[in-house]
């Protein structure tokens, strides 16, 4: 293998695939990035077996030469060293030459780097995915839906399936659900799909989705999501992102969501966030994060927290459209802040069905987002 | 004590004094910030006994009211909670009222915070400093001199006096020296001082000087440095910064610096930094940070590093004015990068007196900076 490649393209490609490199891999070859040079371009591959990412650099773009290929071939190079070195090289053009025993020489300007390469034949094959269930989503929307749900997944591995986001595609909707034992985040979007393409138990690790989000392009470029039995592939213009589907059956969360409310109100999102944030400063010192909300009358609520050592925070807020019984309720302020942060609406509607029942937060602008938080059981 | 104060002024003052708050204080009252309200303004004080900082907020500035005082008095408030809360309060005007038992109520907009205050009488007194030795330096220059020397102090406390920067004022020069057992950084500036004001064994902790740097204003505002037996005070417009002087006698470092060189050369600072930085990437993996420099001829040098596992980096650089014997020398790349980073000159002159003797780096623009690095003894 011998070629010269544009530094910026190579750098960008490395950044993309590097997201699949794990620092604690059991298979030494997976601490490397595989390079395959052919007459169509250069393909980079990285994998930690859960995630595999492939990025492609074409020979030219818009008539501008990106790669000059002298000899095709493959090699696996140590990811961390390769990545940092390419970023710091002084020239726009980088020459990569692989010789005997995968010894690789990289030349750029007045720098020459010899790297000990590994045999690409030892690199595991990527999963093969049959194209039976494909759904196409705009990149922007996909990013937003992930941001609105992935934060709520369980951080502990006690129930592995809860560390993932459930993806459901039925005949008119794509729905994402993330939840742990204390909260739930749900977002859906209209999506036409024929009967064969539908799926319901596709659960993808929240951590994986956050990595995917960093790679998804901005704007409304279309991204294909291809689902097979135990793998899912997100296909972008020059990037393939493979992820394992988590095993286990995702719980039926629809029963958790109340159908009607005892009390409802509308509040300005920013004001409520700031008030809870100040109350959180104190509750954090108590290591509980508990904040109380009390409805004073049909126009006013009070958000408060207290600590015997430090003092007390009391916030008064004006609300609108408060209907139903005046309640007092306690909740984890961190969970409430997380939920309010992703709602992306100036005002939110909050629904209650009693001080021991789930709190439901929905944007007032009608976007199909639903955030659920279980209240904290307090004696006062 | 009862007053209303402008949020931005209070916030800035808290940020300044908070640099003296230590998270592991033995004296509980030192985890607080002391507030003293008088008819001249509000004074904030924080201390960890090594450093004490006082910041003053005037009643008004340029005819604009900053403080409205209802009743003078003092209180000590928990630093972390007070600092974070003030930053997050919603209004421009903050009311602070201290009542019985130093119970304090802070009001801003629709927020009310009760804080458990402490008795200001229990707060330690600040050191008293006699005004016998005062030197006045522009803030910008002081910041630069600290940046060029403080990084080189010893990080370990084995020889406490080496964790500090030595300040020497003789009749025409102010000189700062930082060193550990492997390197030395020295910067001086012309400064007239009469006989009584001179000093030589003033050693201030590098960590303290880095905190001072963050507070020093930009621009050439003048800062007074007042030196007493065991304390030094940096006096800015509205800030007093007290520091303990480290005990012990600073070693005579002048003997370390060679008077003449066997070999000298001039090299572009940025090019050398980039080349060493790439060689460092590899040497770091070997946990040694060792980089080799070899003079090939009177115009060319080679910077290289190698690792049996990863490979080899070779960088070729063009130098000018290379005089004397062609040398091979090895050094700690991290130390060389630190030294080159603070030289602030497009070109540096590097002097050698053999491959086992100190390397001297000086800016080619004539600024009185001297960086010394001991070479690494290698067999090849």
XYZ file of C-alpha atoms in Angstrom:
760
model
C 0.000 0.000 0.000
C 1.290 3.442 -0.941
C -0.644 6.672 -1.296
C -0.713 10.394 -0.630
C -3.840 11.752 1.052
C -5.160 15.193 1.954
C -4.568 15.809 5.673
C -7.978 17.358 6.465
C -9.923 14.486 4.912
C -7.765 11.894 6.669
C -8.044 13.739 9.961
C -11.839 13.999 9.758
C -12.136 10.306 8.879
C -9.921 9.305 11.804
C -11.975 11.455 14.211
C -15.133 9.664 13.045
C -13.918 6.087 13.393
C -11.942 6.797 16.597
C -15.263 6.987 18.479
C -15.374 3.186 18.265
C -11.938 2.734 19.860
C -12.151 1.508 23.427
C -9.243 2.020 25.819
C -9.891 -1.334 27.472
C -10.116 -3.740 24.578
C -9.364 -7.426 25.091
C -8.412 -7.940 21.435
C -5.099 -6.063 20.811
C -5.818 -5.548 17.101
C -8.941 -3.512 18.036
C -6.708 -0.817 19.545
C -5.802 -0.087 15.927
C -7.490 1.582 12.944
C -7.658 -0.479 9.754
C -6.809 1.277 6.481
C -7.867 -0.235 3.141
C -6.666 1.531 0.012
C -8.335 0.576 -3.278
C -8.831 2.253 -6.656
C -12.085 3.778 -5.377
C -10.601 5.362 -2.246
C -9.390 4.847 1.304
C -11.594 3.136 3.904
C -10.920 3.454 7.636
C -12.432 1.004 10.117
C -12.489 0.920 13.923
C -14.464 -1.297 16.284
C -14.888 -2.223 19.924
C -17.181 -5.153 18.897
C -20.245 -3.276 20.311
C -19.790 -0.386 17.879
C -18.036 -0.544 14.512
C -17.493 2.547 12.385
C -16.337 2.740 8.806
C -15.435 5.995 7.077
C -14.660 6.392 3.384
C -12.394 8.954 1.676
C -13.017 9.232 -2.096
C -10.202 9.654 -4.660
C -11.479 13.104 -5.544
C -14.232 15.545 -4.678
C -15.633 18.201 -6.974
C -12.738 17.630 -9.376
C -10.132 18.163 -6.618
C -7.694 15.321 -5.982
C -7.876 14.002 -2.424
C -5.946 10.751 -2.777
C -3.091 9.839 -5.132
C -2.832 6.067 -5.085
C 0.468 4.375 -6.038
C -0.276 0.902 -4.723
C -3.392 -0.544 -3.105
C -3.289 -2.582 0.081
C -4.221 -2.652 3.780
C -2.696 -2.192 7.224
C -3.784 -1.746 10.857
C -2.105 1.201 12.667
C -2.125 1.976 16.436
C -5.172 4.262 16.819
C -4.082 6.734 19.484
C -0.596 7.374 18.121
C -1.818 7.508 14.487
C -4.658 9.901 15.354
C -2.566 12.346 17.397
C 0.325 12.258 14.940
C -1.809 12.940 11.845
C -3.424 15.908 13.616
C -0.022 17.407 14.378
C 1.697 16.854 11.034
C 2.908 20.056 9.350
C 1.861 19.482 5.726
C -1.458 19.324 3.787
C -0.350 16.134 2.034
C 0.470 12.978 3.911
C 2.267 10.049 2.332
C 1.598 6.594 3.767
C 3.749 3.660 2.614
C 3.454 0.118 3.940
C 6.420 -2.211 3.382
C 7.583 -5.633 4.658
C 5.850 -6.973 7.786
C 3.386 -4.048 7.747
C 6.157 -1.598 8.697
C 4.613 1.746 7.779
C 6.329 5.029 6.976
C 4.365 8.284 7.124
C 5.955 11.355 5.534
C 4.756 14.955 5.702
C 6.939 18.012 5.164
C 10.153 17.444 7.085
C 8.633 14.778 9.357
C 9.132 11.059 8.908
C 7.314 8.618 11.182
C 7.911 4.897 11.224
C 5.007 2.959 12.688
C 4.779 -0.695 13.599
C 1.673 -1.856 11.688
C -0.390 -5.007 12.231
C -1.707 -7.602 9.777
C -5.154 -6.502 8.448
C -6.089 -10.181 7.894
C -6.343 -10.503 11.675
C -8.908 -7.694 11.883
C -12.451 -8.982 12.617
C -15.039 -8.778 9.842
C -17.859 -6.253 10.150
C -21.376 -7.624 10.737
C -23.366 -8.459 7.616
C -26.772 -6.838 7.610
C -29.648 -7.784 5.347
C -31.538 -4.827 3.941
C -35.025 -5.887 4.968
C -35.999 -3.194 7.469
C -34.876 0.285 6.505
C -36.209 3.618 7.729
C -34.866 6.979 6.555
C -34.716 9.977 8.945
C -33.282 13.500 8.627
C -29.985 13.770 10.505
C -31.088 16.829 12.540
C -34.279 15.148 13.717
C -32.403 11.974 14.629
C -29.926 13.981 16.709
C -32.729 15.824 18.490
C -34.681 12.638 19.239
C -31.555 11.010 20.705
C -30.816 14.096 22.837
C -34.383 14.078 24.165
C -34.365 10.426 25.262
C -30.836 8.980 25.727
C -30.076 11.006 28.901
C -32.835 9.149 30.764
C -31.486 5.607 30.336
C -30.189 3.712 33.349
C -26.534 4.335 34.164
C -26.123 1.049 35.999
C -25.937 -2.314 34.273
C -28.213 -4.093 36.775
C -30.864 -4.434 34.056
C -28.801 -4.196 30.836
C -31.792 -3.537 28.561
C -32.567 -0.327 30.526
C -29.146 1.126 29.578
C -30.543 1.425 26.045
C -33.137 3.467 24.182
C -36.066 1.527 22.728
C -36.872 2.273 19.067
C -40.378 1.461 17.837
C -41.500 1.830 14.236
C -45.162 1.106 13.532
C -47.136 2.060 10.451
C -47.207 5.799 11.071
C -44.763 6.658 13.879
C -41.120 6.304 14.913
C -40.910 6.414 18.706
C -37.876 6.502 21.024
C -38.119 5.696 24.751
C -35.431 5.976 27.411
C -36.110 5.187 31.062
C -34.664 4.037 34.330
C -36.555 3.237 37.548
C -37.198 6.928 38.353
C -37.931 8.674 35.079
C -38.913 8.200 31.451
C -38.286 10.245 28.308
C -40.279 9.645 25.146
C -40.243 11.316 21.747
C -42.026 10.351 18.555
C -42.298 11.654 15.019
C -44.628 10.827 12.115
C -43.020 8.214 9.839
C -44.593 6.130 7.127
C -43.400 2.540 7.002
C -44.768 -0.505 5.232
C -45.665 -3.596 7.195
C -42.361 -5.440 6.611
C -40.245 -2.563 7.855
C -41.901 -2.266 11.290
C -40.061 -3.151 14.470
C -40.580 -2.731 18.216
C -37.868 -4.352 20.336
C -34.826 -2.554 18.926
C -32.872 -1.338 21.973
C -29.593 0.560 21.381
C -27.199 1.508 24.176
C -27.529 5.165 25.265
C -23.745 5.523 25.260
C -23.631 4.289 21.648
C -26.347 6.746 20.601
C -24.409 9.622 22.162
C -21.370 8.618 20.074
C -23.587 8.387 16.979
C -24.915 11.889 17.697
C -21.392 13.320 17.526
C -20.928 11.824 14.039
C -24.373 12.657 12.593
C -24.010 15.601 10.203
C -25.815 18.886 10.897
C -28.736 19.845 8.666
C -31.399 17.628 7.182
C -29.198 15.144 5.280
C -30.970 11.815 5.221
C -29.678 8.920 7.299
C -30.742 5.306 6.669
C -31.335 3.094 9.670
C -31.104 -0.574 8.703
C -32.320 -3.060 11.316
C -31.474 -6.778 11.405
C -31.888 -9.403 14.126
C -29.090 -8.315 16.439
C -27.447 -5.390 14.640
C -28.446 -1.974 13.461
C -26.630 0.105 10.853
C -26.855 3.894 10.517
C -25.760 4.761 6.998
C -24.591 8.301 6.238
C -23.001 9.642 3.069
C -19.493 8.353 3.753
C -19.876 6.740 7.147
C -21.284 3.393 8.232
C -22.087 3.143 11.942
C -22.881 -0.389 13.190
C -24.214 -1.093 16.655
C -25.210 -4.218 18.514
C -28.877 -4.401 19.585
C -29.159 -4.991 23.345
C -30.571 -8.364 24.367
C -33.635 -8.684 26.575
C -37.210 -7.483 26.350
C -37.829 -3.797 26.974
C -40.591 -3.267 29.584
C -44.004 -2.015 28.439
C -43.759 1.589 29.606
C -47.120 2.748 28.220
C -48.891 1.685 31.422
C -46.788 4.112 33.477
C -48.165 7.185 31.718
C -51.344 8.616 33.296
C -54.225 9.187 30.885
C -55.722 12.116 32.804
C -54.521 14.621 35.391
C -55.799 15.768 38.763
C -53.851 19.047 38.451
C -52.312 20.823 35.452
C -50.424 24.082 34.982
C -48.323 25.943 32.423
C -45.021 27.541 33.426
C -42.177 29.368 31.669
C -39.448 26.750 31.110
C -36.460 29.044 31.711
C -37.892 30.537 34.940
C -38.685 27.119 36.370
C -35.229 25.786 35.432
C -33.445 28.718 37.077
C -35.539 28.430 40.248
C -34.958 24.672 40.521
C -31.271 25.194 39.755
C -30.924 27.518 42.765
C -32.845 25.132 45.002
C -30.616 22.320 43.683
C -27.485 24.182 44.912
C -28.693 23.597 48.458
C -30.258 20.144 48.008
C -26.976 18.977 46.441
C -25.147 19.773 49.691
C -27.612 17.471 51.467
C -26.735 14.768 48.891
C -30.440 14.224 48.234
C -31.197 16.602 45.325
C -34.752 16.802 46.718
C -36.710 19.955 45.921
C -40.269 20.683 47.029
C -42.950 22.299 44.915
C -46.031 23.765 46.604
C -48.998 25.368 44.829
C -49.902 28.440 46.886
C -52.930 29.519 44.844
C -54.051 29.196 41.216
C -51.460 31.747 40.048
C -48.465 31.056 42.289
C -46.192 28.159 43.100
C -43.248 27.936 45.475
C -40.114 25.875 44.805
C -37.934 25.285 47.865
C -35.178 23.233 49.451
C -33.554 23.296 52.847
C -30.514 22.091 54.731
C -30.090 22.201 58.495
C -26.448 23.210 58.082
C -26.670 25.783 55.316
C -30.158 27.297 55.305
C -33.140 27.467 52.987
C -33.944 28.536 49.405
C -37.465 29.709 48.559
C -38.463 30.621 44.998
C -41.809 32.108 44.032
C -43.088 31.606 40.476
C -46.127 32.803 38.578
C -47.911 30.069 36.614
C -50.818 30.128 34.208
C -53.774 27.876 33.558
C -53.496 26.070 36.886
C -56.496 23.701 36.959
C -57.475 21.230 39.665
C -56.452 20.587 43.238
C -53.524 22.538 44.792
C -50.733 20.034 45.490
C -47.464 19.732 47.366
C -44.954 17.418 45.755
C -41.231 16.595 46.098
C -38.901 15.390 43.351
C -35.265 14.918 42.367
C -34.215 18.352 41.101
C -31.514 16.878 38.850
C -34.099 14.734 37.007
C -36.451 17.705 36.622
C -33.628 19.888 35.231
C -32.611 17.147 32.762
C -36.195 16.870 31.526
C -36.780 20.638 31.211
C -33.454 21.066 29.387
C -34.492 18.928 26.396
C -38.060 20.182 26.014
C -36.983 23.046 23.679
C -40.140 25.090 24.275
C -40.612 28.486 26.004
C -43.434 27.078 28.109
C -44.144 23.631 29.492
C -47.363 22.009 30.652
C -46.915 19.957 33.811
C -49.528 17.390 34.823
C -49.966 15.739 38.247
C -52.174 12.923 39.515
C -51.384 13.339 43.208
C -48.253 13.857 45.252
C -47.243 10.174 45.020
C -47.937 9.721 41.293
C -45.809 10.432 38.183
C -45.237 14.037 37.092
C -45.648 14.559 33.334
C -43.813 17.384 31.531
C -44.726 18.267 27.938
C -43.787 21.218 25.746
C -46.596 23.731 25.274
C -45.691 24.077 21.574
C -47.129 20.635 20.773
C -43.899 18.765 19.875
C -44.555 15.102 20.721
C -42.157 14.913 23.687
C -43.192 13.414 27.012
C -41.041 13.482 30.138
C -42.089 11.543 33.229
C -40.570 11.831 36.713
C -41.556 9.823 39.761
C -42.006 12.062 42.809
C -39.986 11.562 45.963
C -41.972 10.248 48.928
C -41.549 12.670 51.813
C -43.420 12.794 55.100
C -44.098 16.550 55.114
C -25.892 44.555 58.654
C -28.351 45.343 55.863
C -27.616 46.515 52.350
C -28.473 46.208 48.667
C -25.548 45.630 46.317
C -25.096 45.429 42.537
C -24.868 41.770 41.497
C -21.972 42.145 39.029
C -19.747 43.970 41.520
C -20.523 41.435 44.261
C -19.960 38.535 41.897
C -16.585 39.855 40.721
C -15.462 40.480 44.294
C -16.446 36.954 45.344
C -14.562 35.451 42.377
C -11.429 37.333 43.463
C -11.418 36.352 47.130
C -12.623 32.782 46.444
C -9.128 31.969 45.110
C -7.980 31.893 48.736
C -10.599 29.332 49.782
C -9.114 25.899 50.338
C -11.337 22.815 50.205
C -9.320 21.164 52.971
C -9.176 23.782 55.678
C -8.668 22.773 59.308
C -10.341 25.934 60.621
C -14.097 25.707 59.777
C -14.538 29.499 59.691
C -12.004 29.683 56.802
C -14.461 27.810 54.561
C -16.440 31.050 54.665
C -16.144 34.523 53.139
C -16.212 37.453 55.570
C -18.353 40.462 54.645
C -17.793 43.839 56.354
C -20.230 46.601 55.470
C -19.275 50.150 56.492
C -20.170 53.641 55.300
C -17.275 53.506 52.829
C -18.297 50.227 51.184
C -18.361 46.446 51.412
C -15.149 44.477 52.071
C -14.902 40.745 51.329
C -12.153 38.615 52.879
C -11.090 35.012 52.344
C -8.016 33.158 53.570
C -6.407 29.731 53.763
C -3.712 31.133 56.119
C -1.065 30.854 53.318
C -2.946 33.262 51.074
C -5.393 35.949 52.210
C -7.351 38.063 49.755
C -9.404 41.161 50.439
C -11.609 42.811 47.859
C -13.407 46.125 48.261
C -16.685 47.308 46.678
C -17.170 51.101 46.869
C -20.542 52.752 47.609
C -20.600 54.246 44.135
C -18.546 54.424 40.971
C -18.625 57.249 38.447
C -21.729 58.647 40.110
C -23.583 55.320 39.821
C -24.846 53.755 43.040
C -23.384 50.294 43.686
C -24.311 49.805 47.342
C -27.278 51.131 49.303
C -26.413 50.704 52.968
C -29.190 50.508 55.573
C -27.155 49.204 58.494
C -23.446 48.457 58.818
C -22.113 45.207 60.256
C -20.277 41.959 59.495
C -20.944 38.270 58.874
C -19.125 35.161 57.597
C -21.062 33.185 54.911
C -20.309 29.671 53.582
C -18.067 30.392 50.559
C -19.091 27.742 48.050
C -22.849 28.071 48.546
C -22.704 31.890 48.696
C -20.555 32.090 45.545
C -22.668 29.745 43.419
C -25.936 31.236 44.647
C -24.985 34.864 43.941
C -23.890 33.897 40.423
C -27.272 32.306 39.745
C -29.560 34.952 41.257
C -32.052 36.453 38.790
C -31.847 40.165 39.638
C -29.243 42.960 39.274
C -29.787 44.053 42.870
C -29.141 41.762 45.784
C -30.331 42.490 49.286
C -28.348 41.034 52.178
C -29.747 41.255 55.704
C -28.116 39.797 58.805
C -30.301 39.252 61.863
C -30.040 37.419 65.209
C -27.270 34.819 65.527
C -25.872 35.823 62.120
C -28.892 34.319 60.361
C -28.681 35.929 56.920
C -31.435 36.470 54.363
C -30.534 37.166 50.743
C -33.304 38.480 48.481
C -33.197 38.976 44.722
C -36.219 39.101 42.436
C -38.536 36.296 43.512
C -35.778 34.347 45.294
C -35.269 34.314 49.036
C -32.296 32.471 50.522
C -31.741 31.945 54.222
C -28.110 31.240 55.078
C -26.601 30.134 58.342
C -23.892 32.771 58.954
C -20.945 32.586 61.349
C -19.605 35.095 63.883
C -17.105 37.472 62.160
C -15.304 37.961 65.508
C -13.992 34.415 65.153
C -12.390 35.180 61.783
C -8.566 35.418 61.990
C -6.966 38.851 61.581
C -5.029 39.585 58.402
C -1.230 39.932 58.712
C 0.044 43.418 59.507
C 2.703 44.564 57.101
C 5.019 47.485 57.626
C 5.537 49.618 54.558
C 9.318 49.596 54.500
C 10.084 47.712 51.279
C 7.769 48.586 48.402
C 8.344 48.088 44.703
C 5.829 49.076 42.016
C 5.435 47.006 38.824
C 3.002 47.184 35.893
C 0.364 44.450 36.163
C 1.009 43.103 32.635
C 4.745 42.764 33.227
C 4.189 41.075 36.592
C 1.846 38.546 34.981
C 4.356 37.824 32.199
C 7.287 37.411 34.612
C 5.263 34.967 36.727
C 4.226 32.985 33.637
C 7.859 32.761 32.520
C 9.194 31.405 35.823
C 6.500 29.812 38.028
C 6.024 26.734 35.782
C 9.598 25.608 36.542
C 9.274 25.328 40.336
C 9.416 21.928 41.973
C 6.071 20.134 42.191
C 7.127 17.988 45.135
C 7.487 19.293 48.671
C 10.763 17.446 49.379
C 12.609 20.783 49.451
C 9.804 23.260 50.266
C 11.778 26.356 49.254
C 12.054 24.982 45.680
C 8.240 24.998 45.332
C 8.532 28.784 45.249
C 9.828 31.495 42.942
C 12.717 33.586 44.278
C 12.298 37.374 43.959
C 15.440 39.519 44.029
C 15.419 43.314 43.978
C 18.827 45.001 43.839
C 19.567 48.600 42.940
C 18.701 48.325 39.244
C 16.937 44.991 38.595
C 13.946 42.908 39.690
C 14.699 39.251 39.029
C 12.479 36.138 39.339
C 13.901 32.611 39.438
C 12.032 29.301 39.423
C 13.844 25.965 39.417
C 13.689 22.328 40.343
C 16.489 19.749 40.085
C 16.202 19.478 36.299
C 15.521 22.968 34.978
C 15.632 26.659 35.766
C 13.651 29.651 34.489
C 14.837 33.192 35.063
C 13.437 36.571 34.043
C 14.545 40.048 35.013
C 13.491 43.605 34.282
C 15.113 46.987 34.940
C 13.826 48.478 38.214
C 15.186 51.340 40.246
C 15.123 50.829 44.001
C 16.811 52.636 46.841
C 19.041 50.748 49.251
C 16.387 50.200 51.945
C 13.916 48.644 49.520
C 16.257 45.889 48.262
C 15.619 42.218 49.056
C 16.950 38.856 47.912
C 15.482 35.906 49.810
C 11.790 36.496 49.101
C 10.418 33.121 47.959
C 6.698 32.887 47.083
C 4.938 29.590 46.343
C 4.453 28.957 42.602
C 0.864 27.880 43.224
C 0.181 31.180 45.021
C 1.696 33.174 42.152
C -0.535 31.362 39.655
C -3.570 32.378 41.742
C -2.268 35.959 41.896
C -1.894 35.951 38.096
C -5.589 35.203 37.665
C -6.478 38.257 39.762
C -3.935 40.717 38.339
C -5.743 43.133 36.016
C -4.868 43.265 32.313
C -3.037 46.312 31.011
C -0.315 48.335 32.682
C -2.123 49.298 35.906
C 0.475 49.607 38.640
C 0.681 47.010 41.400
C 2.546 47.616 44.669
C 4.522 44.758 46.128
C 5.139 45.311 49.844
C 7.670 42.972 51.480
C 7.984 42.318 55.208
C 9.839 39.627 57.170
C 7.544 36.698 56.476
C 4.726 38.172 54.410
C 4.327 39.875 51.092
C 1.379 41.995 49.996
C 0.390 42.693 46.383
C -1.792 45.799 46.406
C -4.091 46.468 43.455
C -6.756 49.144 43.089
C -9.448 47.367 45.098
C -7.739 44.112 46.001
C -5.187 43.204 48.652
C -3.407 39.874 48.083
C -1.337 38.628 51.042
C 1.011 35.670 50.802
C 3.322 33.924 53.223
C 7.026 33.974 52.287
C 8.428 30.424 52.160
C 10.984 29.570 54.854
C 14.469 28.352 54.015
C 17.358 29.717 51.976
C 16.995 29.602 48.204
C 20.064 27.970 46.559
C 22.543 30.171 44.688
C 21.565 29.285 41.122
C 23.961 31.704 39.381
C 26.735 29.074 39.433
C 24.607 26.716 37.323
C 24.492 29.029 34.323
C 27.416 28.593 31.893
C 29.285 31.781 30.993
C 30.328 30.633 27.510
C 29.114 28.030 25.027
C 30.822 25.284 23.049
C 28.013 25.291 20.473
C 25.297 27.854 19.655
C 22.486 28.022 17.134
C 19.343 30.003 16.300
C 16.101 28.210 15.459
C 12.493 29.202 14.724
C 10.609 28.703 18.015
C 7.330 27.468 16.484
C 9.058 24.945 14.169
C 11.140 23.508 16.990
C 8.107 23.285 19.285
C 6.037 21.452 16.659
C 8.872 19.018 15.894
C 9.485 18.261 19.586
C 5.753 17.973 20.149
C 5.525 15.198 17.524
C 8.573 13.420 18.947
C 6.983 13.785 22.398
C 3.887 11.859 21.218
C 6.075 8.793 20.895
C 8.401 9.375 23.872
C 5.321 9.812 26.066
C 4.241 6.245 25.242
C 7.643 5.069 26.526
C 6.940 7.044 29.728
C 10.349 8.710 29.435
C 9.614 11.905 27.450
C 13.194 11.640 26.114
C 13.871 13.239 22.743
C 17.235 13.292 20.947
C 18.691 16.231 19.077
C 21.547 15.650 16.619
C 23.339 18.357 14.646
C 23.829 16.913 11.166
C 25.780 19.843 9.682
C 25.946 23.610 10.314
C 22.508 24.168 8.716
C 20.546 21.084 9.763
C 19.497 19.399 12.975
C 17.461 16.264 13.551
C 14.994 15.805 16.412
C 13.948 12.201 17.023
C 12.417 9.710 19.433
C 11.780 6.001 19.231
C 9.809 3.228 20.849
C 10.355 -0.483 20.240
C 6.600 -1.077 20.271
C 5.328 1.843 18.221
C 8.119 2.997 15.896
C 10.216 6.096 15.342
C 9.713 9.834 14.701
C 12.399 11.776 12.816
C 12.137 15.536 12.270
C 14.556 17.555 10.148
C 14.948 21.285 10.890
C 16.917 24.092 9.296
C 18.844 26.252 11.779
C 20.904 29.414 11.362
C 24.114 30.695 12.890
C 25.229 27.293 14.131
C 28.699 27.885 15.602
C 31.031 25.396 17.262
C 31.193 21.637 17.570
C 28.333 19.465 16.193
C 26.673 17.780 19.172
C 24.219 15.001 19.991
C 22.163 15.607 23.096
C 19.059 14.117 24.767
C 16.568 15.941 26.952
C 13.105 15.759 28.497
C 10.800 16.955 25.698
C 8.177 18.181 28.162
C 10.683 20.506 29.861
C 11.900 21.818 26.487
C 8.303 22.492 25.354
C 7.530 24.314 28.644
C 10.599 26.522 28.192
C 9.948 27.304 24.501
C 6.287 28.099 25.240
C 7.100 31.075 27.506
C 9.924 32.587 25.465
C 7.493 34.744 23.389
C 9.963 35.274 20.539
C 9.849 34.078 16.896
C 13.398 32.763 17.174
C 15.420 31.365 20.061
C 19.156 31.063 20.581
C 20.160 27.750 22.117
C 23.582 27.339 23.739
C 25.336 24.082 24.643
C 28.533 23.280 26.562
C 28.654 19.564 25.759
C 26.144 16.753 25.733
C 26.221 16.356 29.534
C 26.018 20.082 30.400
C 23.054 22.466 30.771
C 21.187 23.628 27.666
C 20.448 27.378 27.669
C 17.462 28.792 25.742
C 17.116 32.564 25.260
C 14.812 34.634 23.049
C 16.564 36.114 20.017
C 14.658 39.410 20.515
C 16.789 40.303 23.548
C 14.129 40.037 26.301
C 16.027 39.111 29.485
C 14.639 35.575 29.792
C 16.893 32.581 30.417
C 15.684 28.979 30.390
C 18.026 26.171 31.473
C 17.427 22.446 31.010
C 19.711 19.661 32.180
C 20.262 17.086 29.419
C 19.376 13.458 29.892
C 22.358 11.122 30.154
C 22.003 8.453 27.489
C 24.524 5.907 26.307
C 24.068 6.507 22.566
